[in-house]
Short mmCIF file of C-alpha atoms in Angstrom, two decimals:
data_model
loop_
_atom_site.label_atom_id
_atom_site.label_comp_id
_atom_site.label_asym_id
_atom_site.label_seq_id
_atom_site.Cartn_x
_atom_site.Cartn_y
_atom_site.Cartn_z
CA UNK A 854 -21.69 -8.43 -13.91
CA UNK A 855 -20.01 -5.24 -13.42
CA UNK A 856 -17.35 -4.98 -10.28
CA UNK A 857 -18.10 -1.38 -9.93
CA UNK A 858 -21.69 -0.32 -9.76
CA UNK A 859 -22.27 3.34 -9.82
CA UNK A 860 -25.16 5.17 -8.85
CA UNK A 861 -27.22 7.63 -10.01
CA UNK A 862 -26.24 7.26 -13.72
CA UNK A 863 -27.38 10.98 -13.77
CA UNK A 864 -28.26 13.54 -11.08
CA UNK A 865 -29.52 17.32 -11.56
CA UNK A 866 -29.02 19.60 -8.61
CA UNK A 867 -30.17 23.21 -8.15
CA UNK A 868 -27.10 25.72 -7.05
CA UNK A 869 -26.45 25.43 -3.32
CA UNK A 870 -27.91 21.99 -2.74
CA UNK A 871 -26.38 18.84 -1.38
CA UNK A 872 -26.09 15.40 -2.86
CA UNK A 873 -24.29 12.03 -2.64
CA UNK A 874 -22.97 9.53 -5.11
CA UNK A 875 -22.19 6.04 -4.52
CA UNK A 876 -20.34 3.15 -5.73
CA UNK A 877 -21.02 -0.30 -4.82
CA UNK A 878 -18.41 -3.15 -5.23
CA UNK A 879 -19.13 -6.86 -5.99
CA UNK A 880 -16.02 -7.87 -4.23
CA UNK A 881 -13.61 -6.55 -1.70
CA UNK A 882 -11.51 -3.75 -2.99
CA UNK A 883 -8.24 -2.40 -1.61
CA UNK A 884 -8.72 1.23 -2.45
CA UNK A 885 -10.93 3.55 -4.28
CA UNK A 886 -10.21 6.58 -6.52
CA UNK A 887 -13.02 9.25 -7.53
CA UNK A 888 -12.59 11.57 -10.48
CA UNK A 889 -14.39 14.22 -12.28
CA UNK A 890 -14.39 14.34 -16.21
CA UNK A 891 -14.81 17.83 -17.60
CA UNK A 892 -16.60 18.67 -21.16
CA UNK A 893 -12.73 18.42 -22.74
CA UNK A 894 -12.46 14.80 -21.71
CA UNK A 895 -9.63 15.44 -18.98
CA UNK A 896 -9.97 13.10 -15.67
CA UNK A 897 -9.29 15.23 -12.85
CA UNK A 898 -8.50 13.17 -9.78
CA UNK A 899 -10.62 14.28 -6.65
CA UNK A 900 -9.77 11.84 -3.81
CA UNK A 901 -7.66 8.38 -3.40
CA UNK A 902 -8.64 6.48 -0.52
CA UNK A 903 -7.42 3.23 1.20
CA UNK A 904 -9.63 3.70 3.94
CA UNK A 905 -11.91 6.22 6.27
CA UNK A 906 -12.90 9.82 4.87
CA UNK A 907 -11.31 12.72 3.00
CA UNK A 908 -12.64 16.07 2.69
CA UNK A 909 -11.71 18.76 0.25
CA UNK A 910 -13.58 22.31 0.17
CA UNK A 911 -17.26 20.97 -0.51
CA UNK A 912 -16.46 17.59 -1.60
CA UNK A 913 -16.21 14.74 0.93
CA UNK A 914 -15.75 10.99 0.20
CA UNK A 915 -15.80 8.00 2.33
CA UNK A 916 -14.51 4.46 1.92
CA UNK A 917 -16.28 1.72 3.76
CA UNK A 918 -13.34 0.38 6.01
CA UNK A 919 -14.90 -2.71 7.45
CA UNK A 920 -16.28 -4.56 4.37
CA UNK A 921 -14.46 -2.49 1.87
CA UNK A 922 -17.61 -3.08 -0.58
CA UNK A 923 -18.69 0.63 -1.07
CA UNK A 924 -17.70 4.43 -1.33
CA UNK A 925 -19.59 7.72 -1.42
CA UNK A 926 -18.85 11.36 -2.63
CA UNK A 927 -20.63 14.00 -1.19
CA UNK A 928 -21.15 17.21 -2.54
CA UNK A 929 -21.92 20.30 -0.62
CA UNK A 930 -23.54 23.42 -1.71
CA UNK A 931 -23.49 22.30 -5.45
CA UNK A 932 -21.89 25.09 -7.69
CA UNK A 933 -22.18 25.55 -11.77
CA UNK A 934 -18.57 24.56 -11.97
CA UNK A 935 -19.45 20.89 -10.10
CA UNK A 936 -21.12 20.08 -13.46
CA UNK A 937 -19.22 17.13 -14.97
CA UNK A 938 -19.22 13.05 -15.05
CA UNK A 939 -17.93 11.71 -11.80
CA UNK A 940 -16.19 8.19 -12.25
CA UNK A 941 -15.32 5.92 -9.40
CA UNK A 942 -12.56 3.58 -10.05
CA UNK A 943 -11.59 0.79 -7.51
CA UNK A 944 -8.77 -1.51 -7.17
CA UNK A 945 -9.52 -5.07 -6.57
CA UNK A 946 -7.93 -6.59 -3.36
CA UNK A 947 -7.25 -9.84 -5.07
CA UNK A 948 -5.39 -8.24 -7.71
CA UNK A 949 -1.90 -9.71 -7.79
CA UNK A 950 1.54 -8.62 -9.30
CA UNK A 951 2.14 -5.08 -10.39
CA UNK A 952 -0.52 -4.07 -12.40
CA UNK A 953 -2.59 -1.53 -10.12
CA UNK A 954 -5.45 -1.90 -12.26
CA UNK A 955 -8.39 0.36 -11.80
CA UNK A 956 -11.99 -0.64 -12.77
CA UNK A 957 -14.09 1.86 -12.98
CA UNK A 958 -17.67 2.60 -12.90
CA UNK A 959 -20.11 3.82 -15.56
CA UNK A 960 -20.15 7.25 -14.18
CA UNK A 961 -22.87 9.86 -12.89
CA UNK A 962 -23.57 12.91 -15.08
CA UNK A 963 -24.06 15.85 -12.68
CA UNK A 964 -25.51 18.74 -14.02
CA UNK A 965 -25.81 21.76 -11.66
CA UNK A 966 -28.53 24.48 -12.67
CA UNK A 967 -28.89 28.16 -11.44
CA UNK B 840 5.87 19.09 -10.50
CA UNK B 841 4.98 16.02 -12.39
CA UNK B 842 3.33 16.73 -16.06
CA UNK B 843 1.65 14.48 -18.44
CA UNK B 844 1.67 15.38 -21.95
CA UNK B 845 -0.33 13.58 -24.68
CA UNK B 846 -0.14 13.56 -28.49
CA UNK B 847 -1.86 14.46 -30.91
CA UNK B 848 -4.83 16.09 -29.28
CA UNK B 849 -7.19 14.63 -31.92
CA UNK B 850 -6.90 12.41 -34.90
CA UNK B 851 -9.13 11.46 -37.76
CA UNK B 852 -7.86 8.21 -39.48
CA UNK B 853 -9.28 5.83 -42.12
CA UNK B 854 -10.00 2.36 -41.45
CA UNK B 855 -7.00 0.56 -42.20
CA UNK B 856 -4.45 2.81 -41.45
CA UNK B 857 -1.75 3.01 -38.99
CA UNK B 858 -1.96 4.90 -35.89
CA UNK B 859 0.49 5.83 -33.27
CA UNK B 860 -0.28 7.79 -30.21
CA UNK B 861 2.09 8.94 -27.45
CA UNK B 862 2.32 9.91 -24.08
CA UNK B 863 5.21 11.81 -22.04
CA UNK B 864 5.52 12.10 -18.48
CA UNK B 865 8.06 14.58 -16.90
CA UNK B 866 9.23 15.33 -13.14
CA UNK B 867 8.97 11.50 -12.36
CA UNK B 868 11.44 8.73 -12.87
CA UNK B 869 10.38 5.18 -13.34
CA UNK B 870 6.71 5.55 -12.99
CA UNK B 871 3.94 3.15 -13.75
CA UNK B 872 2.46 3.76 -17.03
CA UNK B 873 -1.17 2.95 -18.06
CA UNK B 874 -3.25 3.22 -21.35
CA UNK B 875 -7.26 3.34 -21.08
CA UNK B 876 -9.77 3.38 -23.69
CA UNK B 877 -13.19 4.96 -23.28
CA UNK B 878 -15.87 4.58 -25.76
CA UNK B 879 -17.96 7.76 -26.54
CA UNK B 880 -20.40 8.27 -23.49
CA UNK B 881 -18.93 5.18 -21.73
CA UNK B 882 -16.70 4.12 -18.74
CA UNK B 883 -13.02 3.61 -19.00
CA UNK B 884 -11.22 0.34 -19.71
CA UNK B 885 -7.28 -0.48 -18.98
CA UNK B 886 -5.41 -1.58 -21.99
CA UNK B 887 -2.06 -1.79 -21.32
CA UNK B 888 0.37 -1.24 -18.45
CA UNK B 889 4.00 -0.99 -17.93
CA UNK B 890 6.22 -1.23 -14.78
CA UNK B 891 9.66 -0.53 -16.67
CA UNK B 892 11.30 0.69 -19.80
CA UNK B 893 10.82 -2.35 -22.58
CA UNK B 894 8.14 -4.20 -20.45
CA UNK B 895 4.53 -3.68 -21.58
CA UNK B 896 1.68 -5.85 -20.42
CA UNK B 897 -1.67 -6.26 -22.28
CA UNK B 898 -4.96 -6.33 -20.10
CA UNK B 899 -7.54 -6.85 -23.14
CA UNK B 900 -7.16 -7.30 -26.69
CA UNK B 901 -8.39 -4.83 -28.88
CA UNK B 902 -5.76 -5.23 -31.79
CA UNK B 903 -3.61 -2.64 -30.42
CA UNK B 904 0.07 -2.70 -29.25
CA UNK B 905 1.97 -0.74 -27.00
CA UNK B 906 5.47 0.10 -26.45
CA UNK B 907 7.77 1.78 -23.51
CA UNK B 908 10.75 2.90 -25.65
CA UNK B 909 12.07 5.20 -22.91
CA UNK B 910 11.26 5.60 -19.02
CA UNK B 911 9.19 8.58 -19.69
CA UNK B 912 7.58 7.82 -22.91
CA UNK B 913 4.64 5.25 -23.64
CA UNK B 914 3.61 4.65 -27.07
CA UNK B 915 -0.02 3.13 -28.23
CA UNK B 916 -0.08 1.98 -31.90
CA UNK B 917 -1.68 -0.36 -34.69
CA UNK B 918 -0.88 -0.93 -38.08
CA UNK B 919 -4.45 -1.60 -39.40
CA UNK B 920 -7.18 0.67 -37.74
CA UNK B 921 -10.99 -0.62 -37.10
CA UNK B 922 -14.04 1.29 -36.62
CA UNK B 923 -14.06 0.05 -33.13
CA UNK B 924 -10.97 1.89 -32.27
CA UNK B 925 -12.86 5.42 -32.29
CA UNK B 926 -12.93 6.90 -28.79
CA UNK B 927 -11.04 8.69 -26.36
CA UNK B 928 -7.21 7.34 -25.09
CA UNK B 929 -6.17 8.42 -21.89
CA UNK B 930 -2.59 7.63 -20.74
CA UNK B 931 -2.02 7.60 -16.88
CA UNK B 932 0.83 7.31 -14.35
CA UNK B 933 0.98 6.12 -10.64
CA UNK B 934 3.20 7.44 -8.29
CA UNK B 935 4.39 4.76 -5.90
CA UNK B 936 5.04 1.37 -5.96
CA UNK B 937 2.03 -0.38 -3.79
CA UNK B 938 -0.26 2.25 -4.46
CA UNK B 939 -3.19 2.28 -7.16
CA UNK B 940 -3.32 6.23 -7.16
CA UNK B 941 -3.21 7.40 -10.92
CA UNK B 942 -3.30 10.29 -12.66
CA UNK B 943 -4.45 11.01 -15.97
CA UNK B 944 -3.18 12.81 -19.27
CA UNK B 945 -5.54 15.21 -21.38
CA UNK B 946 -6.63 12.62 -23.77
CA UNK B 947 -6.37 11.78 -27.48
CA UNK B 948 -9.86 11.86 -29.34
CA UNK B 949 -9.61 9.32 -32.08
CA UNK B 950 -12.46 8.99 -34.84
CA UNK B 951 -12.10 6.16 -37.33
CA UNK B 952 -13.92 6.77 -40.56
#
């Protein structure tokens, strides 16, 4: 099965509402990174977490520090410009060597409507 | 500030033709470099990584090859394109040793006909 399970696969929000995206990992991960992909295809890094939580404006992300088996991305007061596809990507704690390999989830397509 | 540039922006190529995609990172010396592939509507899959000039490791076999001729340059190529090579190719770099955080270029969209 997939190492990184992302949910939901699609989400529609009205402007001004809040929601959360989640990634579950089938194995212990060392770190997680959240991205937004815009319509052009560019991947914009939102957060990188090795533990704990980070916040930037209306976005907040958390990485379960105990089990290291899930991460969440909270969107507060959703705006039209938040629309896009959100990916989480995680580094396997058991990966060796010098390849900092990120395994990506399948993404959440977020649509924010007026 | 570090900048990452990919070329070309888009390519339309025939099956069986050769391909060369490029990636350049400015403002950071000796970065780790990565190539990822994304099928249309799909997730991203790592193809290659490189930790130093002249050294490239393959992660998945897709009849593609990669080279790192300079510290700031990463090339993805093949001599014969397949239909299955269509998709979006992204180059990425990581900032520090021991830290997996990666930063992505704008990507190249490849259509194989």
